[in-house]
């Protein structure tokens, strides 16, 4: 998490304001500061030599930013265009709902090891509750990107150019933090209520043996009795069977 923050937020802002303090024009400073995240992605891809669907999307976004920036010399237009790219991100996230796997599931796969990816894929087929939870998170993140764009365009068109970069970065971090908090709270809710671990290697693992999986997922597997604590086993044994 530290590397993306450093290369996508802190360094671009530093480059922009250092260049402006040295008398560089607004458009040139914005263009040069935008090369920092491009460089990070290039180095990462050169090291891994493998591109996932999510990384392909990020590369496409950066390419659009660079190419379209060459057709305007107006810094405010450049700032508005950058804010509008969040709409494309939101559309891509929401559009993933029409595919076999929504964005939230793809992100979980991106963070998982190959063996865990296989287990998560099997869990996706078995559990309607898991599919529903990750679908709802995908809607949350997609709508968050659309909101990010609306607020960003408003800032870019109404505020002084000099303060727009830092305001938009702060806005982006605030919305990202809000989405992260909601995601964590919702994930904990699913773990407590349904026994789902949305982003772990074993999504259907029963973290709490007192959770009744069928309350959320009628197709969830039964938890073996021998895995339950002795007290829990006694509670499930009918009184007339106890000798």
XYZ file of C-alpha atoms in Angstrom:
243
model
C 0.000 0.000 0.000
C 2.933 2.329 0.700
C 4.374 2.075 -2.813
C 1.154 3.071 -4.655
C 0.671 6.011 -2.271
C 4.245 7.151 -2.773
C 4.341 6.884 -6.580
C 0.709 7.738 -7.406
C 0.049 10.502 -4.871
C 3.061 11.883 -2.967
C 5.689 12.003 -5.730
C 3.422 13.454 -8.466
C 2.351 16.253 -6.118
C 5.956 16.900 -5.112
C 7.116 17.014 -8.733
C 4.307 19.377 -9.711
C 4.858 21.923 -6.947
C 8.669 21.786 -7.182
C 8.457 22.470 -10.929
C 5.994 25.312 -10.361
C 8.317 26.847 -7.755
C 11.051 26.822 -10.399
C 8.890 28.745 -12.865
C 7.690 25.823 -15.018
C 4.318 26.393 -16.693
C 1.204 24.762 -15.296
C 0.612 22.502 -18.306
C 4.232 21.316 -18.447
C 4.311 20.685 -14.676
C 1.100 18.659 -14.850
C 2.420 16.607 -17.759
C 5.754 15.853 -16.091
C 4.186 14.973 -12.748
C 1.948 12.508 -14.563
C 4.955 10.524 -15.786
C 5.720 9.263 -12.254
C 2.905 6.660 -12.061
C 3.588 5.717 -15.689
C 7.195 4.934 -14.762
C 6.130 2.832 -11.784
C 3.807 0.692 -13.931
C 6.498 0.273 -16.603
C 9.081 -0.928 -14.061
C 6.569 -3.282 -12.441
C 5.598 -4.867 -15.770
C 9.238 -5.228 -16.840
C 9.985 -7.098 -13.606
C 6.944 -9.400 -13.688
C 6.624 -9.960 -17.448
C 2.986 -10.807 -16.923
C -0.067 -8.586 -17.269
C -3.381 -9.252 -15.533
C -6.718 -7.887 -16.667
C -6.638 -5.247 -13.941
C -3.132 -4.131 -14.927
C -4.184 -3.984 -18.582
C -6.954 -1.597 -17.606
C -4.539 0.609 -15.634
C -2.109 0.704 -18.559
C -4.949 1.707 -20.869
C -5.985 4.520 -18.520
C -2.446 5.867 -18.359
C -2.080 5.647 -22.140
C -5.318 7.588 -22.677
C -4.133 10.232 -20.213
C -0.798 10.705 -21.977
C -2.172 10.686 -25.537
C -5.090 13.025 -24.903
C -2.836 15.421 -22.986
C -0.882 16.065 -26.172
C -3.908 17.648 -27.854
C -4.434 20.516 -25.433
C -2.248 23.184 -23.898
C -4.873 24.349 -21.406
C -4.021 23.151 -17.866
C -7.658 23.378 -16.726
C -8.781 21.163 -19.592
C -6.050 18.724 -18.598
C -7.303 18.674 -15.001
C -10.919 18.149 -16.079
C -9.847 15.327 -18.377
C -7.957 13.621 -15.560
C -11.029 13.846 -13.330
C -13.193 12.388 -16.091
C -11.002 9.279 -16.254
C -12.625 8.122 -13.018
C -15.868 7.743 -14.970
C -14.099 5.298 -17.254
C -12.847 3.411 -14.201
C -16.352 3.337 -12.725
C -17.829 2.150 -16.012
C -15.230 -0.611 -16.256
C -15.909 -1.752 -12.678
C -19.696 -1.695 -13.117
C -19.364 -3.294 -16.542
C -17.614 -6.254 -14.926
C -21.012 -7.147 -13.442
C -21.961 -8.326 -16.928
C -18.978 -10.684 -17.113
C -18.408 -14.083 -15.535
C -16.531 -12.545 -12.565
C -17.155 -9.060 -11.122
C -14.382 -6.647 -10.219
C -14.343 -7.481 -6.487
C -13.720 -11.152 -7.239
C -10.979 -10.267 -9.731
C -9.242 -8.126 -7.116
C -9.324 -11.006 -4.642
C -7.729 -13.230 -7.273
C -5.095 -10.575 -7.985
C -4.013 -10.594 -4.328
C -4.060 -14.404 -3.984
C -1.467 -17.068 -4.691
C -2.161 -19.491 -7.597
C -3.329 -22.296 -5.276
C -5.660 -19.927 -3.453
C -7.031 -18.672 -6.767
C -8.201 -22.204 -7.577
C -9.950 -22.515 -4.185
C -11.579 -19.130 -4.561
C -12.834 -20.011 -8.031
C -14.382 -23.221 -6.694
C -16.010 -21.272 -3.847
C -17.445 -18.796 -6.366
C -19.287 -21.638 -8.127
C -20.550 -23.190 -4.889
C -21.772 -20.191 -2.911
C -24.551 -17.812 -4.005
C -23.892 -15.801 -0.842
C -20.264 -15.227 -1.867
C -21.333 -14.176 -5.354
C -23.923 -11.777 -3.957
C -21.510 -10.189 -1.466
C -18.781 -9.582 -4.051
C -21.348 -8.249 -6.522
C -22.528 -5.675 -3.973
C -18.951 -4.591 -3.276
C -18.371 -4.188 -7.014
C -21.385 -1.856 -7.218
C -20.028 0.126 -4.245
C -16.589 0.593 -5.806
C -17.955 1.417 -9.254
C -20.330 4.065 -7.906
C -17.487 5.429 -5.785
C -15.424 6.032 -8.922
C -18.317 7.830 -10.603
C -18.738 10.036 -7.513
C -14.982 10.675 -7.532
C -15.246 11.942 -11.111
C -18.221 14.223 -10.418
C -16.496 15.837 -7.435
C -13.193 16.020 -9.323
C -14.707 17.823 -12.314
C -16.425 20.273 -9.968
C -13.120 21.035 -8.250
C -11.251 21.337 -11.557
C -13.754 23.809 -13.005
C -14.363 26.001 -9.955
C -11.063 26.168 -8.029
C -7.766 27.851 -8.863
C -5.536 25.654 -11.021
C -2.706 25.772 -8.466
C -4.741 24.087 -5.735
C -6.648 21.570 -7.896
C -3.946 18.827 -7.850
C -3.727 18.680 -4.065
C -7.509 19.011 -3.602
C -8.215 16.201 -6.049
C -5.591 13.958 -4.442
C -7.100 14.626 -1.009
C -10.590 13.972 -2.350
C -9.464 10.726 -3.950
C -7.819 9.522 -0.742
C -10.912 10.426 1.291
C -13.269 8.506 -1.008
C -10.843 5.586 -1.203
C -10.608 5.495 2.583
C -14.406 5.586 2.905
C -14.795 2.724 0.423
C -12.114 0.749 2.281
C -13.860 1.245 5.642
C -17.218 0.165 4.215
C -15.558 -2.856 2.582
C -13.914 -3.935 5.849
C -17.128 -3.502 7.856
C -19.173 -5.389 5.263
C -16.564 -8.178 5.093
C -16.712 -8.568 8.874
C -20.509 -8.643 8.713
C -20.348 -11.467 6.147
C -17.861 -13.357 8.319
C -20.055 -13.092 11.426
C -23.414 -13.711 9.798
C -22.609 -16.094 6.953
C -19.183 -17.525 7.706
C -17.755 -15.971 4.540
C -14.231 -14.619 4.248
C -14.550 -12.538 1.090
C -10.877 -11.959 0.285
C -9.066 -14.845 1.968
C -7.677 -17.985 0.344
C -10.591 -19.985 1.823
C -13.751 -17.881 1.328
C -16.129 -20.502 2.770
C -14.092 -21.218 5.906
C -16.222 -21.081 9.048
C -14.318 -18.649 11.272
C -17.038 -18.790 13.934
C -18.430 -22.293 14.608
C -21.696 -20.844 15.923
C -22.496 -19.271 12.559
C -25.318 -21.004 10.742
C -24.299 -20.860 7.054
C -27.746 -21.785 5.746
C -29.120 -18.489 7.084
C -27.263 -16.803 4.220
C -26.525 -19.569 1.751
C -28.845 -22.573 1.362
C -26.123 -24.357 -0.611
C -23.380 -23.890 1.984
C -21.759 -27.144 3.183
C -22.537 -28.415 6.670
C -19.806 -28.018 9.228
C -18.667 -31.488 10.429
C -19.665 -32.218 14.015
C -16.145 -33.306 14.969
C -14.887 -29.806 14.130
C -17.148 -28.235 16.764
C -16.155 -27.644 20.373
C -17.496 -30.169 22.886
C -19.982 -27.657 24.304
C -21.354 -26.893 20.853
C -21.735 -30.637 20.118
C -23.694 -31.105 23.328
C -25.999 -28.221 22.439
C -26.844 -29.898 19.140
C -27.475 -33.348 20.702
C -31.201 -33.971 21.493
C -31.910 -34.514 25.191
C -33.585 -37.893 24.680
C -30.398 -39.193 22.964
C -28.242 -38.426 25.940
C -27.832 -41.487 28.120
